[in-house]
Amino acid sequence: MMNYLYKEGKKEKPVLLLLHGTGGDENSLLALAEIIDPQASVLSVRGNILENGMPRFFRRLAEGVFDMEDLKFRTKELQEFLDEKAAQYDFDRNNIIAIGYSNGANIAANLLFEYENSLRGAILHHPMVPNREASLPNQKDVKVFIAAGVNDPICPQHEATDLQHYLVESGVDVTLEWENYGHQLTMNEVQKAKAWYENTF
Ligand code: MLT
């Protein structure tokens, strides 16, 4: 069971899967979907974990130190949730594009680390490498846009470049954009993501 909201868009458009950062909820990224593709369907999910009252998608032991067992469990839960919602709302399970920020970007990345055919693409704002021990499935038709901050104290530069490396190795077509800021999600990176989305899908 996950809290979520679903908005039906045009049938031929992708379904945008919105995954918030720590402390957000299913409403946090709705404005992004509206910018990226106002005609797309939107499936926005609230993370099932609470950390001091703040929703997250998986537990962590400390900042940047993930509970790997919970990450695996929650990623499976999200994967099954996507299968279930595609059947319930009759959308194309193979046409989901995730938009995630921070903790939400990390679980989106982990869907790609764990499952073939989970996402068609992803826009990852300030992600980290979710699991450095993973061996990734083949992801050769998947497209990913990463936006990272050069001064991001939570997701340092090597997290973005290492994530790019893991994804490219598994066949993903990766575009990495740098912002001259920290961990915040900037309008400039959202506009770059929109341009990438329009060129790619
Ligand atoms: C995480 O825990 O997923 C990362 O540290 C980012 C965040 O704080 O949400």
Coordinates of C-alpha atoms and ligand atoms in Angstrom, one line a residue:
M1 CA 0.0 0.0 0.0
M2 CA 1.4 3.4 -1.0
N3 CA -0.2 6.8 -0.8
Y4 CA -0.3 8.4 -4.3
L5 CA -2.3 10.5 -6.7
Y6 CA -3.0 9.7 -10.3
K7 CA -3.9 12.2 -13.0
E8 CA -4.8 10.8 -16.4
G9 CA -3.3 12.6 -19.4
K10 CA -3.2 11.9 -23.1
K11 CA -3.1 8.1 -23.9
E12 CA 0.0 8.3 -26.2
K13 CA 2.0 10.3 -23.7
P14 CA 4.4 8.8 -21.1
V15 CA 3.3 8.5 -17.5
L16 CA 5.4 10.7 -15.3
L17 CA 6.3 9.0 -12.0
L18 CA 7.0 11.7 -9.4
L19 CA 9.2 10.7 -6.4
H20 CA 9.8 13.5 -3.8
G21 CA 12.8 14.2 -1.7
T22 CA 13.0 13.6 2.1
G23 CA 10.2 15.5 3.8
G24 CA 8.1 15.9 0.7
D25 CA 4.9 14.1 -0.4
E26 CA 2.9 13.3 -3.4
N27 CA 2.1 17.0 -4.0
S28 CA 5.7 18.3 -3.9
L29 CA 6.7 17.7 -7.5
L30 CA 3.4 18.3 -9.3
A31 CA 4.6 21.6 -10.6
L32 CA 7.6 19.9 -12.3
A33 CA 5.3 17.5 -14.2
E34 CA 3.3 20.5 -15.3
I35 CA 6.5 22.1 -16.7
I36 CA 8.0 18.9 -18.2
D37 CA 4.9 17.7 -20.0
P38 CA 1.5 19.1 -19.1
Q39 CA -0.3 16.5 -21.3
A40 CA 1.3 13.5 -19.7
S41 CA -0.4 11.3 -17.1
V42 CA 1.0 11.7 -13.6
L43 CA 1.5 9.1 -11.0
S44 CA 2.9 10.7 -7.8
V45 CA 3.8 8.6 -4.9
R46 CA 4.5 9.2 -1.2
G47 CA 7.4 7.3 0.4
N48 CA 6.3 4.7 2.9
I49 CA 9.0 5.5 5.5
L50 CA 8.8 8.2 8.1
E51 CA 12.1 9.7 9.5
N52 CA 11.2 12.1 12.4
G53 CA 7.9 12.7 10.6
M54 CA 9.4 13.2 7.2
P55 CA 8.4 10.9 4.4
R56 CA 11.1 9.0 2.6
F57 CA 11.3 6.1 0.1
F58 CA 13.6 3.9 2.2
R59 CA 15.4 4.0 5.5
R60 CA 18.9 5.3 6.1
L61 CA 21.2 4.7 9.0
A62 CA 22.8 8.2 8.7
E63 CA 22.9 10.9 6.1
G64 CA 24.1 9.2 2.9
V65 CA 24.3 5.8 4.6
F66 CA 21.5 3.6 3.4
D67 CA 19.7 0.7 5.0
M68 CA 20.4 -1.7 2.1
E69 CA 17.9 -4.3 3.1
D70 CA 15.2 -1.7 3.3
L71 CA 16.3 -0.1 0.0
K72 CA 15.9 -3.5 -1.7
F73 CA 12.5 -4.2 0.0
R74 CA 11.1 -0.7 -0.8
T75 CA 12.4 -0.8 -4.4
K76 CA 10.5 -4.1 -4.9
E77 CA 7.4 -2.6 -3.3
L78 CA 7.6 0.4 -5.7
Q79 CA 8.2 -1.9 -8.7
E80 CA 5.1 -4.0 -7.8
F81 CA 3.1 -0.8 -7.2
L82 CA 3.9 0.3 -10.8
D83 CA 2.8 -3.0 -12.2
E84 CA -0.4 -2.8 -10.2
K85 CA -1.3 0.8 -11.2
A86 CA -0.6 0.2 -14.9
A87 CA -3.2 -2.6 -14.8
Q88 CA -5.6 -0.6 -12.7
Y89 CA -5.5 2.6 -14.8
D90 CA -4.8 0.8 -18.1
F91 CA -1.6 2.7 -19.0
D92 CA 1.4 1.4 -20.8
R93 CA 3.7 -0.2 -18.2
N94 CA 6.7 0.3 -20.6
N95 CA 6.2 4.0 -20.9
I96 CA 6.9 5.3 -17.4
I97 CA 9.4 8.1 -17.0
A98 CA 10.4 8.9 -13.4
I99 CA 11.1 12.4 -12.1
G100 CA 12.9 12.2 -8.8
Y101 CA 14.6 14.6 -6.5
S102 CA 17.2 13.5 -3.9
N103 CA 15.8 10.6 -2.0
G104 CA 13.2 10.1 -4.7
A105 CA 15.9 10.2 -7.4
N106 CA 17.8 7.6 -5.4
I107 CA 15.0 5.0 -5.4
A108 CA 14.4 5.7 -9.1
A109 CA 18.0 5.0 -9.8
N110 CA 17.7 1.8 -7.7
L111 CA 14.7 0.7 -9.9
L112 CA 17.2 0.8 -12.8
F113 CA 19.9 -1.0 -10.7
E114 CA 17.5 -3.8 -9.8
Y115 CA 14.9 -4.3 -12.6
E116 CA 15.0 -4.5 -16.4
N117 CA 12.0 -2.9 -18.0
S118 CA 11.0 -0.9 -15.0
L119 CA 11.5 2.6 -16.4
R120 CA 11.7 3.9 -19.9
G121 CA 13.6 6.9 -18.7
A122 CA 14.3 9.1 -15.7
I123 CA 15.0 12.6 -14.7
L124 CA 17.2 12.5 -11.6
H125 CA 17.7 15.7 -9.7
H126 CA 20.6 15.4 -7.2
P127 CA 20.9 11.6 -7.1
M128 CA 23.5 9.4 -5.5
V129 CA 24.7 5.9 -6.3
P130 CA 22.0 3.8 -4.5
N131 CA 24.1 0.6 -4.3
R132 CA 27.8 0.2 -5.0
E133 CA 27.6 -3.6 -4.9
A134 CA 25.0 -4.0 -7.5
S135 CA 25.4 -5.7 -10.9
L136 CA 22.9 -3.9 -13.2
P137 CA 20.6 -5.6 -15.7
N138 CA 20.8 -4.6 -19.3
Q139 CA 19.2 -1.1 -19.7
K140 CA 20.1 -0.4 -23.3
D141 CA 17.0 1.5 -24.4
V142 CA 16.7 3.6 -21.2
K143 CA 17.4 7.3 -21.3
V144 CA 18.5 9.2 -18.1
F145 CA 19.0 12.9 -17.4
I146 CA 21.0 13.7 -14.3
A147 CA 21.2 17.2 -12.8
A148 CA 23.8 17.7 -10.0
G149 CA 25.1 20.6 -8.0
V150 CA 28.9 21.4 -8.1
N151 CA 28.6 22.4 -4.4
D152 CA 26.1 19.8 -3.2
P153 CA 27.1 18.7 0.3
I154 CA 24.6 15.9 0.4
C155 CA 25.3 14.5 -3.1
P156 CA 28.9 15.3 -3.8
Q157 CA 30.2 15.5 -7.4
H158 CA 31.5 11.9 -7.5
E159 CA 28.1 10.5 -6.7
A160 CA 26.7 11.9 -9.9
T161 CA 29.7 10.9 -12.0
D162 CA 29.8 7.4 -10.5
L163 CA 26.1 7.0 -11.1
Q164 CA 26.6 8.1 -14.7
H165 CA 29.3 5.4 -15.0
Y166 CA 27.2 2.6 -13.6
L167 CA 24.3 3.5 -15.8
V168 CA 26.4 3.9 -19.0
E169 CA 28.0 0.5 -18.3
S170 CA 24.5 -1.1 -18.3
G171 CA 23.6 0.5 -21.6
V172 CA 21.8 3.6 -20.5
D173 CA 22.0 6.8 -22.5
V174 CA 23.0 9.4 -19.9
T175 CA 23.0 13.2 -20.0
L176 CA 24.6 14.9 -17.0
E177 CA 24.1 18.6 -16.4
W178 CA 25.9 20.6 -13.7
E179 CA 24.4 23.5 -11.8
N180 CA 26.6 26.0 -9.9
Y181 CA 24.6 25.5 -6.7
G182 CA 24.2 23.1 -3.9
H183 CA 21.5 20.5 -3.2
Q184 CA 18.5 22.7 -4.2
L185 CA 16.4 21.9 -7.2
T186 CA 16.8 24.9 -9.5
M187 CA 14.4 26.2 -12.2
N188 CA 17.4 26.3 -14.6
E189 CA 17.9 22.5 -14.2
V190 CA 14.2 21.9 -14.6
Q191 CA 14.3 23.9 -17.9
K192 CA 17.3 21.8 -19.0
A193 CA 15.4 18.6 -18.1
K194 CA 12.4 19.8 -20.1
A195 CA 14.6 20.5 -23.2
W196 CA 16.1 17.0 -22.8
Y197 CA 12.7 15.4 -22.4
E198 CA 11.4 17.1 -25.5
N199 CA 14.4 16.0 -27.6
T200 CA 14.4 12.5 -26.3
F201 CA 10.8 11.2 -26.1
Ligands
MLT1 C1 19.0 10.0 0.8 O1 19.0 9.7 2.0 O2 18.4 9.4 -0.1 C2 20.0 11.1 0.4 O3 20.8 11.4 1.5 C3 19.2 12.3 0.0 C4 18.3 12.8 1.0 O4 18.6 13.3 2.0 O5 17.1 12.6 0.7

